[in-house]
Amino acid sequence: MDKILVTGGLGFIGSHTVVELQNEGYEVVIIDDLSNSSIDVLEGITAITGKKPFFEKLDLKEKAGVEAFFKKHNDIKGVIHFAASKAVGESVKEPLLYYENNISTLVYILKELKKLPSAAFIFSSSCTVYGQADELPITENAPVKQAESPYGNTKQIGEEIISDTCKVTPTLKAIALRYFNPVGAHESVNIGELPIGVPQNLVPFITQTAIGLREQLSVFGDDYPTPDGTCIRDYIHVVDLAKAHVVALERLLKNKNKANYETFNLGTGTGSSVLEVVKSFEKVSGKKLNYKIVGRREGDIISAYADTKKANEELGWKTKLTLDDAMRSAWNWEQKVRAKN
Ligand SMILES: NC(=O)c1ccc[n+]([C@@H]2O[C@H](COP(=O)([O-])OP(=O)(O)OC[C@H]3O[C@@H](n4cnc5c(N)ncnc54)[C@H](O)[C@@H]3O)[C@@H](O)[C@H]2O)c1
């Protein structure tokens, strides 16, 4: 089976994707610098799949290290590039850290892929590229709006870098996957989301509040023009998301792509409000969540959910798991993590 490099493969989405790749028989090599993950994740992946992936601890900002890696592994057929910094607020305070980590690592990898006789490349992009879209659900043709943060800008610039490179590199095929809001954990609870510090995202904040690590969840605004007044997002189970990466990779490896650079939205197609997510959590956990409505947070868009037609029909991929499934697995994961610590 083909050898696939997964950068950031010990992170939240990367680890779930490594599991799906190994389940499909791929030989996986992980690069991670452990800046936002733990080496223990390797054991979680091994417990689920029965196979320990090859792991190299490397900071992809080190160009010489990237070159040396590709010299050693000259039989890599594809790369799924998750490694990046992802905290929106931090990116506003430290833009250069974000441009350096998210852009230089991408350029160094693409430079190596250009040297190969053929290569498939999957890029972790985000629905943040659409900002507050004028029409919902959001299709891939919706205009890319001025980025709201340096983090969002790295995704837009990243997509442009890949597109420009593909135009002049017929041996390189690439897909940018624009994720909506990944949540949940593997049902075995051997892997899940491990936020360092205060969680930036709603679901880990909910589970950490329920377990007593945070006092209260603040719901930012209930006066938005939505049915219950709270913001709406498209929450996709991380296992569904991980499987989409395998399908996208196979599209490229089997030459089923229509152009050598393509983009796909990855979401469920259904928007859920913050209060609906809280209700789903309360239902599956049987616990009452301590939350309070506070003022709006600057920079929050009102509503975003995916049009899934292109991913369903062109990629041949559909989500199978529900918001309740995601909340149940996230809660089981939280309990396991806290029991260990
Ligand atoms: N989680 C989300 O809500 C979300 C949404 C849209 C897009 N994305 C993108 O998906 C990708 C994965 O996100 P995630 O949630 O799994 O994040 P994560 O932080 O859990 O995983 C990223 C991994 O990359 C590693 N890494 C970072 N910089 C590195 C470097 N220079 N060299 C080597 N390893 C490095 C980190 O240690 C971490 O293990 C990121 O590119 C992120 O921007 C995430």
mmCIF file of N, CA and C in Angstrom, residues 138-231:
data_model
loop_
_atom_site.group_PDB
_atom_site.id
_atom_site.type_symbol
_atom_site.label_atom_id
_atom_site.label_comp_id
_atom_site.label_asym_id
_atom_site.label_seq_id
_atom_site.Cartn_x
_atom_site.Cartn_y
_atom_site.Cartn_z
ATOM 1 N N ILE A 138 -23.362 27.470 2.300
ATOM 2 C CA ILE A 138 -22.197 28.017 1.599
ATOM 3 C C ILE A 138 -21.660 26.997 0.580
ATOM 4 N N THR A 139 -21.620 27.415 -0.688
ATOM 5 C CA THR A 139 -21.039 26.530 -1.703
ATOM 6 C C THR A 139 -19.563 26.888 -1.879
ATOM 7 N N GLU A 140 -18.856 26.023 -2.602
ATOM 8 C CA GLU A 140 -17.429 26.265 -2.857
ATOM 9 C C GLU A 140 -17.239 27.487 -3.748
ATOM 10 N N ASN A 141 -18.301 27.920 -4.432
ATOM 11 C CA ASN A 141 -18.177 29.089 -5.310
ATOM 12 C C ASN A 141 -18.408 30.404 -4.586
ATOM 13 N N ALA A 142 -18.777 30.341 -3.323
ATOM 14 C CA ALA A 142 -18.973 31.581 -2.562
ATOM 15 C C ALA A 142 -17.646 32.340 -2.553
ATOM 16 N N PRO A 143 -17.706 33.665 -2.679
ATOM 17 C CA PRO A 143 -16.441 34.410 -2.731
ATOM 18 C C PRO A 143 -15.645 34.314 -1.436
ATOM 19 N N VAL A 144 -14.332 34.246 -1.600
ATOM 20 C CA VAL A 144 -13.447 34.276 -0.437
ATOM 21 C C VAL A 144 -13.392 35.735 0.022
ATOM 22 N N LYS A 145 -13.731 35.944 1.307
ATOM 23 C CA LYS A 145 -13.823 37.326 1.815
ATOM 24 C C LYS A 145 -12.523 37.722 2.520
ATOM 25 N N GLN A 146 -12.332 39.002 2.676
ATOM 26 C CA GLN A 146 -11.184 39.522 3.434
ATOM 27 C C GLN A 146 -11.078 38.767 4.767
ATOM 28 N N ALA A 147 -9.891 38.221 5.052
ATOM 29 C CA ALA A 147 -9.735 37.398 6.259
ATOM 30 C C ALA A 147 -9.951 38.227 7.522
ATOM 31 N N GLU A 148 -10.569 37.574 8.519
ATOM 32 C CA GLU A 148 -10.869 38.264 9.788
ATOM 33 C C GLU A 148 -9.672 38.244 10.737
ATOM 34 N N SER A 149 -8.686 37.369 10.472
ATOM 35 C CA SER A 149 -7.545 37.247 11.383
ATOM 36 C C SER A 149 -6.335 36.763 10.587
ATOM 37 N N PRO A 150 -5.134 36.966 11.144
ATOM 38 C CA PRO A 150 -3.954 36.404 10.479
ATOM 39 C C PRO A 150 -4.073 34.885 10.287
ATOM 40 N N TYR A 151 -4.687 34.191 11.268
ATOM 41 C CA TYR A 151 -4.869 32.738 11.084
ATOM 42 C C TYR A 151 -5.678 32.471 9.807
ATOM 43 N N GLY A 152 -6.831 33.140 9.697
ATOM 44 C CA GLY A 152 -7.679 32.943 8.511
ATOM 45 C C GLY A 152 -6.928 33.297 7.240
ATOM 46 N N ASN A 153 -6.104 34.338 7.332
ATOM 47 C CA ASN A 153 -5.340 34.752 6.162
ATOM 48 C C ASN A 153 -4.344 33.673 5.740
ATOM 49 N N THR A 154 -3.770 32.950 6.731
ATOM 50 C CA THR A 154 -2.813 31.889 6.354
ATOM 51 C C THR A 154 -3.507 30.793 5.550
ATOM 52 N N LYS A 155 -4.808 30.576 5.810
ATOM 53 C CA LYS A 155 -5.534 29.552 5.039
ATOM 54 C C LYS A 155 -5.778 30.058 3.613
ATOM 55 N N GLN A 156 -6.143 31.338 3.489
ATOM 56 C CA GLN A 156 -6.370 31.910 2.151
ATOM 57 C C GLN A 156 -5.074 31.923 1.352
ATOM 58 N N ILE A 157 -3.995 32.413 1.983
ATOM 59 C CA ILE A 157 -2.701 32.470 1.285
ATOM 60 C C ILE A 157 -2.237 31.050 0.952
ATOM 61 N N GLY A 158 -2.437 30.140 1.903
ATOM 62 C CA GLY A 158 -2.057 28.742 1.679
ATOM 63 C C GLY A 158 -2.737 28.179 0.437
ATOM 64 N N GLU A 159 -4.032 28.411 0.321
ATOM 65 C CA GLU A 159 -4.763 27.921 -0.862
ATOM 66 C C GLU A 159 -4.178 28.528 -2.137
ATOM 67 N N GLU A 160 -3.846 29.821 -2.093
ATOM 68 C CA GLU A 160 -3.293 30.480 -3.293
ATOM 69 C C GLU A 160 -1.927 29.906 -3.662
ATOM 70 N N ILE A 161 -1.129 29.649 -2.645
ATOM 71 C CA ILE A 161 0.209 29.075 -2.895
ATOM 72 C C ILE A 161 0.066 27.710 -3.583
ATOM 73 N N ILE A 162 -0.875 26.918 -3.091
ATOM 74 C CA ILE A 162 -1.054 25.574 -3.668
ATOM 75 C C ILE A 162 -1.573 25.687 -5.105
ATOM 76 N N SER A 163 -2.569 26.547 -5.298
ATOM 77 C CA SER A 163 -3.148 26.724 -6.624
ATOM 78 C C SER A 163 -2.090 27.207 -7.629
ATOM 79 N N ASP A 164 -1.299 28.194 -7.233
ATOM 80 C CA ASP A 164 -0.243 28.712 -8.125
ATOM 81 C C ASP A 164 0.781 27.623 -8.443
ATOM 82 N N THR A 165 1.114 26.817 -7.446
ATOM 83 C CA THR A 165 2.129 25.777 -7.648
ATOM 84 C C THR A 165 1.592 24.686 -8.577
ATOM 85 N N CYS A 166 0.322 24.322 -8.376
ATOM 86 C CA CYS A 166 -0.275 23.276 -9.219
ATOM 87 C C CYS A 166 -0.337 23.714 -10.687
ATOM 88 N N LYS A 167 -0.569 25.004 -10.910
ATOM 89 C CA LYS A 167 -0.677 25.518 -12.289
ATOM 90 C C LYS A 167 0.581 25.218 -13.105
ATOM 91 N N VAL A 168 1.728 25.241 -12.435
ATOM 92 C CA VAL A 168 2.993 25.064 -13.165
ATOM 93 C C VAL A 168 3.656 23.719 -12.848
ATOM 94 N N THR A 169 2.929 22.840 -12.152
ATOM 95 C CA THR A 169 3.517 21.551 -11.753
ATOM 96 C C THR A 169 2.540 20.418 -12.083
ATOM 97 N N PRO A 170 2.558 19.925 -13.315
ATOM 98 C CA PRO A 170 1.579 18.893 -13.690
ATOM 99 C C PRO A 170 1.692 17.610 -12.866
ATOM 100 N N THR A 171 2.855 17.393 -12.253
ATOM 101 C CA THR A 171 3.026 16.161 -11.467
ATOM 102 C C THR A 171 2.400 16.269 -10.076
ATOM 103 N N LEU A 172 1.955 17.462 -9.727
ATOM 104 C CA LEU A 172 1.382 17.671 -8.388
ATOM 105 C C LEU A 172 -0.129 17.830 -8.478
ATOM 106 N N LYS A 173 -0.834 17.018 -7.682
ATOM 107 C CA LYS A 173 -2.303 17.139 -7.610
ATOM 108 C C LYS A 173 -2.664 17.494 -6.184
ATOM 109 N N ALA A 174 -3.596 18.430 -6.029
ATOM 110 C CA ALA A 174 -3.896 18.882 -4.668
ATOM 111 C C ALA A 174 -5.379 19.127 -4.462
ATOM 112 N N ILE A 175 -5.797 18.936 -3.216
ATOM 113 C CA ILE A 175 -7.167 19.267 -2.807
ATOM 114 C C ILE A 175 -7.086 20.068 -1.508
ATOM 115 N N ALA A 176 -7.778 21.202 -1.482
ATOM 116 C CA ALA A 176 -7.930 21.945 -0.221
ATOM 117 C C ALA A 176 -9.297 21.588 0.348
ATOM 118 N N LEU A 177 -9.297 21.106 1.579
ATOM 119 C CA LEU A 177 -10.561 20.736 2.241
ATOM 120 C C LEU A 177 -10.917 21.846 3.215
ATOM 121 N N ARG A 178 -12.067 22.444 2.998
ATOM 122 C CA ARG A 178 -12.490 23.549 3.860
ATOM 123 C C ARG A 178 -13.413 23.007 4.946
ATOM 124 N N TYR A 179 -12.826 22.814 6.135
ATOM 125 C CA TYR A 179 -13.595 22.224 7.238
ATOM 126 C C TYR A 179 -14.547 23.252 7.815
ATOM 127 N N PHE A 180 -15.701 22.777 8.249
ATOM 128 C CA PHE A 180 -16.580 23.615 9.047
ATOM 129 C C PHE A 180 -16.139 23.430 10.516
ATOM 130 N N ASN A 181 -16.944 22.926 11.416
ATOM 131 C CA ASN A 181 -16.507 22.905 12.826
ATOM 132 C C ASN A 181 -16.329 21.474 13.327
ATOM 133 N N PRO A 182 -15.092 20.976 13.322
ATOM 134 C CA PRO A 182 -14.847 19.591 13.738
ATOM 135 C C PRO A 182 -15.034 19.415 15.246
ATOM 136 N N VAL A 183 -15.777 18.395 15.631
ATOM 137 C CA VAL A 183 -16.035 18.122 17.057
ATOM 138 C C VAL A 183 -16.065 16.613 17.309
ATOM 139 N N GLY A 184 -16.050 16.225 18.596
ATOM 140 C CA GLY A 184 -16.196 14.818 18.954
ATOM 141 C C GLY A 184 -14.860 14.126 19.116
ATOM 142 N N ALA A 185 -14.945 12.810 19.275
ATOM 143 C CA ALA A 185 -13.752 12.001 19.508
ATOM 144 C C ALA A 185 -14.011 10.612 18.926
ATOM 145 N N HIS A 186 -12.939 9.819 18.811
ATOM 146 C CA HIS A 186 -13.121 8.441 18.343
ATOM 147 C C HIS A 186 -13.965 7.683 19.355
ATOM 148 N N GLU A 187 -14.856 6.820 18.871
ATOM 149 C CA GLU A 187 -15.790 6.176 19.816
ATOM 150 C C GLU A 187 -15.086 5.267 20.831
ATOM 151 N N SER A 188 -13.882 4.819 20.505
ATOM 152 C CA SER A 188 -13.109 4.006 21.459
ATOM 153 C C SER A 188 -12.583 4.859 22.618
ATOM 154 N N VAL A 189 -12.672 6.170 22.472
ATOM 155 C CA VAL A 189 -12.054 7.181 23.355
ATOM 156 C C VAL A 189 -10.555 6.943 23.623
ATOM 157 N N ASN A 190 -9.895 6.336 22.645
ATOM 158 C CA ASN A 190 -8.435 6.255 22.736
ATOM 159 C C ASN A 190 -7.775 7.528 22.221
ATOM 160 N N ILE A 191 -8.495 8.269 21.376
ATOM 161 C CA ILE A 191 -7.995 9.575 20.922
ATOM 162 C C ILE A 191 -9.157 10.569 20.927
ATOM 163 N N GLY A 192 -8.818 11.866 21.001
ATOM 164 C CA GLY A 192 -9.835 12.917 21.013
ATOM 165 C C GLY A 192 -9.147 14.266 20.958
ATOM 166 N N GLU A 193 -9.885 15.314 21.314
ATOM 167 C CA GLU A 193 -9.317 16.658 21.276
ATOM 168 C C GLU A 193 -8.638 16.951 22.619
ATOM 169 N N LEU A 194 -7.416 17.482 22.562
ATOM 170 C CA LEU A 194 -6.661 17.768 23.790
ATOM 171 C C LEU A 194 -6.251 19.227 23.821
ATOM 172 N N PRO A 195 -7.187 20.147 24.084
ATOM 173 C CA PRO A 195 -6.798 21.546 24.057
ATOM 174 C C PRO A 195 -5.812 21.872 25.168
ATOM 175 N N ILE A 196 -4.792 22.660 24.814
ATOM 176 C CA ILE A 196 -3.826 23.084 25.823
ATOM 177 C C ILE A 196 -4.293 24.443 26.334
ATOM 178 N N GLY A 197 -4.488 24.570 27.636
ATOM 179 C CA GLY A 197 -4.982 25.829 28.204
ATOM 180 C C GLY A 197 -6.492 25.949 28.042
ATOM 181 N N VAL A 198 -6.964 27.188 28.020
ATOM 182 C CA VAL A 198 -8.414 27.417 27.922
ATOM 183 C C VAL A 198 -8.864 27.101 26.493
ATOM 184 N N PRO A 199 -9.873 26.221 26.348
ATOM 185 C CA PRO A 199 -10.297 25.850 24.994
ATOM 186 C C PRO A 199 -10.816 27.049 24.199
ATOM 187 N N GLN A 200 -10.484 27.073 22.934
ATOM 188 C CA GLN A 200 -10.934 28.149 22.036
ATOM 189 C C GLN A 200 -12.297 27.795 21.434
ATOM 190 N N ASN A 201 -12.616 26.513 21.478
ATOM 191 C CA ASN A 201 -13.817 26.048 20.771
ATOM 192 C C ASN A 201 -14.917 25.666 21.748
ATOM 193 N N LEU A 202 -16.151 25.703 21.232
ATOM 194 C CA LEU A 202 -17.326 25.513 22.081
ATOM 195 C C LEU A 202 -17.369 24.137 22.768
ATOM 196 N N VAL A 203 -17.167 23.066 22.002
ATOM 197 C CA VAL A 203 -17.422 21.738 22.576
ATOM 198 C C VAL A 203 -16.456 21.380 23.709
ATOM 199 N N PRO A 204 -15.132 21.546 23.536
ATOM 200 C CA PRO A 204 -14.275 21.274 24.700
ATOM 201 C C PRO A 204 -14.569 22.203 25.874
ATOM 202 N N PHE A 205 -15.039 23.419 25.595
ATOM 203 C CA PHE A 205 -15.399 24.312 26.706
ATOM 204 C C PHE A 205 -16.607 23.754 27.446
ATOM 205 N N ILE A 206 -17.554 23.216 26.704
ATOM 206 C CA ILE A 206 -18.741 22.612 27.337
ATOM 207 C C ILE A 206 -18.326 21.426 28.208
ATOM 208 N N THR A 207 -17.521 20.525 27.643
ATOM 209 C CA THR A 207 -17.194 19.308 28.401
ATOM 210 C C THR A 207 -16.311 19.644 29.611
ATOM 211 N N GLN A 208 -15.417 20.628 29.447
ATOM 212 C CA GLN A 208 -14.575 21.009 30.593
ATOM 213 C C GLN A 208 -15.401 21.701 31.679
ATOM 214 N N THR A 209 -16.447 22.414 31.278
ATOM 215 C CA THR A 209 -17.322 23.045 32.278
ATOM 216 C C THR A 209 -18.102 21.956 33.017
ATOM 217 N N ALA A 210 -18.608 21.008 32.259
ATOM 218 C CA ALA A 210 -19.420 19.947 32.869
ATOM 219 C C ALA A 210 -18.611 19.102 33.848
ATOM 220 N N ILE A 211 -17.313 18.953 33.558
ATOM 221 C CA ILE A 211 -16.492 18.108 34.447
ATOM 222 C C ILE A 211 -15.927 18.914 35.623
ATOM 223 N N GLY A 212 -16.156 20.256 35.596
ATOM 224 C CA GLY A 212 -15.757 21.067 36.736
ATOM 225 C C GLY A 212 -14.444 21.803 36.566
ATOM 226 N N LEU A 213 -13.857 21.724 35.382
ATOM 227 C CA LEU A 213 -12.581 22.392 35.134
ATOM 228 C C LEU A 213 -12.772 23.881 34.852
ATOM 229 N N ARG A 214 -13.911 24.220 34.294
ATOM 230 C CA ARG A 214 -14.284 25.630 34.062
ATOM 231 C C ARG A 214 -15.560 25.868 34.841
ATOM 232 N N GLU A 215 -15.717 27.132 35.301
ATOM 233 C CA GLU A 215 -16.867 27.400 36.151
ATOM 234 C C GLU A 215 -18.171 27.469 35.366
ATOM 235 N N GLN A 216 -18.082 28.138 34.215
ATOM 236 C CA GLN A 216 -19.309 28.453 33.499
ATOM 237 C C GLN A 216 -18.990 28.683 32.023
ATOM 238 N N LEU A 217 -19.926 28.289 31.174
ATOM 239 C CA LEU A 217 -19.788 28.589 29.744
ATOM 240 C C LEU A 217 -20.443 29.932 29.465
ATOM 241 N N SER A 218 -19.724 30.826 28.798
ATOM 242 C CA SER A 218 -20.335 32.088 28.365
ATOM 243 C C SER A 218 -20.860 31.899 26.947
ATOM 244 N N VAL A 219 -22.134 32.182 26.766
ATOM 245 C CA VAL A 219 -22.727 32.145 25.416
ATOM 246 C C VAL A 219 -22.719 33.596 24.916
ATOM 247 N N PHE A 220 -21.959 33.829 23.840
ATOM 248 C CA PHE A 220 -21.748 35.215 23.403
ATOM 249 C C PHE A 220 -22.893 35.709 22.514
ATOM 250 N N GLY A 221 -23.885 36.295 23.150
ATOM 251 C CA GLY A 221 -24.977 36.937 22.408
ATOM 252 C C GLY A 221 -26.155 36.017 22.143
ATOM 253 N N ASP A 222 -27.366 36.501 22.494
ATOM 254 C CA ASP A 222 -28.577 35.747 22.111
ATOM 255 C C ASP A 222 -29.557 36.672 21.374
ATOM 256 N N ASP A 223 -28.953 37.703 20.743
ATOM 257 C CA ASP A 223 -29.786 38.647 20.002
ATOM 258 C C ASP A 223 -29.409 38.695 18.521
ATOM 259 N N TYR A 224 -28.831 37.593 18.044
ATOM 260 C CA TYR A 224 -28.524 37.501 16.608
ATOM 261 C C TYR A 224 -29.800 37.142 15.836
ATOM 262 N N PRO A 225 -29.851 37.477 14.562
ATOM 263 C CA PRO A 225 -31.035 37.125 13.765
ATOM 264 C C PRO A 225 -31.075 35.631 13.394
ATOM 265 N N THR A 226 -31.172 34.773 14.419
ATOM 266 C CA THR A 226 -31.291 33.318 14.235
ATOM 267 C C THR A 226 -32.491 32.879 15.079
ATOM 268 N N PRO A 227 -33.040 31.667 14.886
ATOM 269 C CA PRO A 227 -34.255 31.286 15.609
ATOM 270 C C PRO A 227 -34.156 31.439 17.135
ATOM 271 N N ASP A 228 -33.035 31.046 17.763
ATOM 272 C CA ASP A 228 -32.962 31.251 19.227
ATOM 273 C C ASP A 228 -32.025 32.396 19.607
ATOM 274 N N GLY A 229 -31.535 33.120 18.605
ATOM 275 C CA GLY A 229 -30.721 34.311 18.872
ATOM 276 C C GLY A 229 -29.229 34.029 19.030
ATOM 277 N N THR A 230 -28.829 32.733 19.090
ATOM 278 C CA THR A 230 -27.387 32.447 19.238
ATOM 279 C C THR A 230 -26.790 32.050 17.875
ATOM 280 N N CYS A 231 -25.476 32.140 17.779
ATOM 281 C CA CYS A 231 -24.794 31.920 16.495
ATOM 282 C C CYS A 231 -24.930 30.471 16.017
#
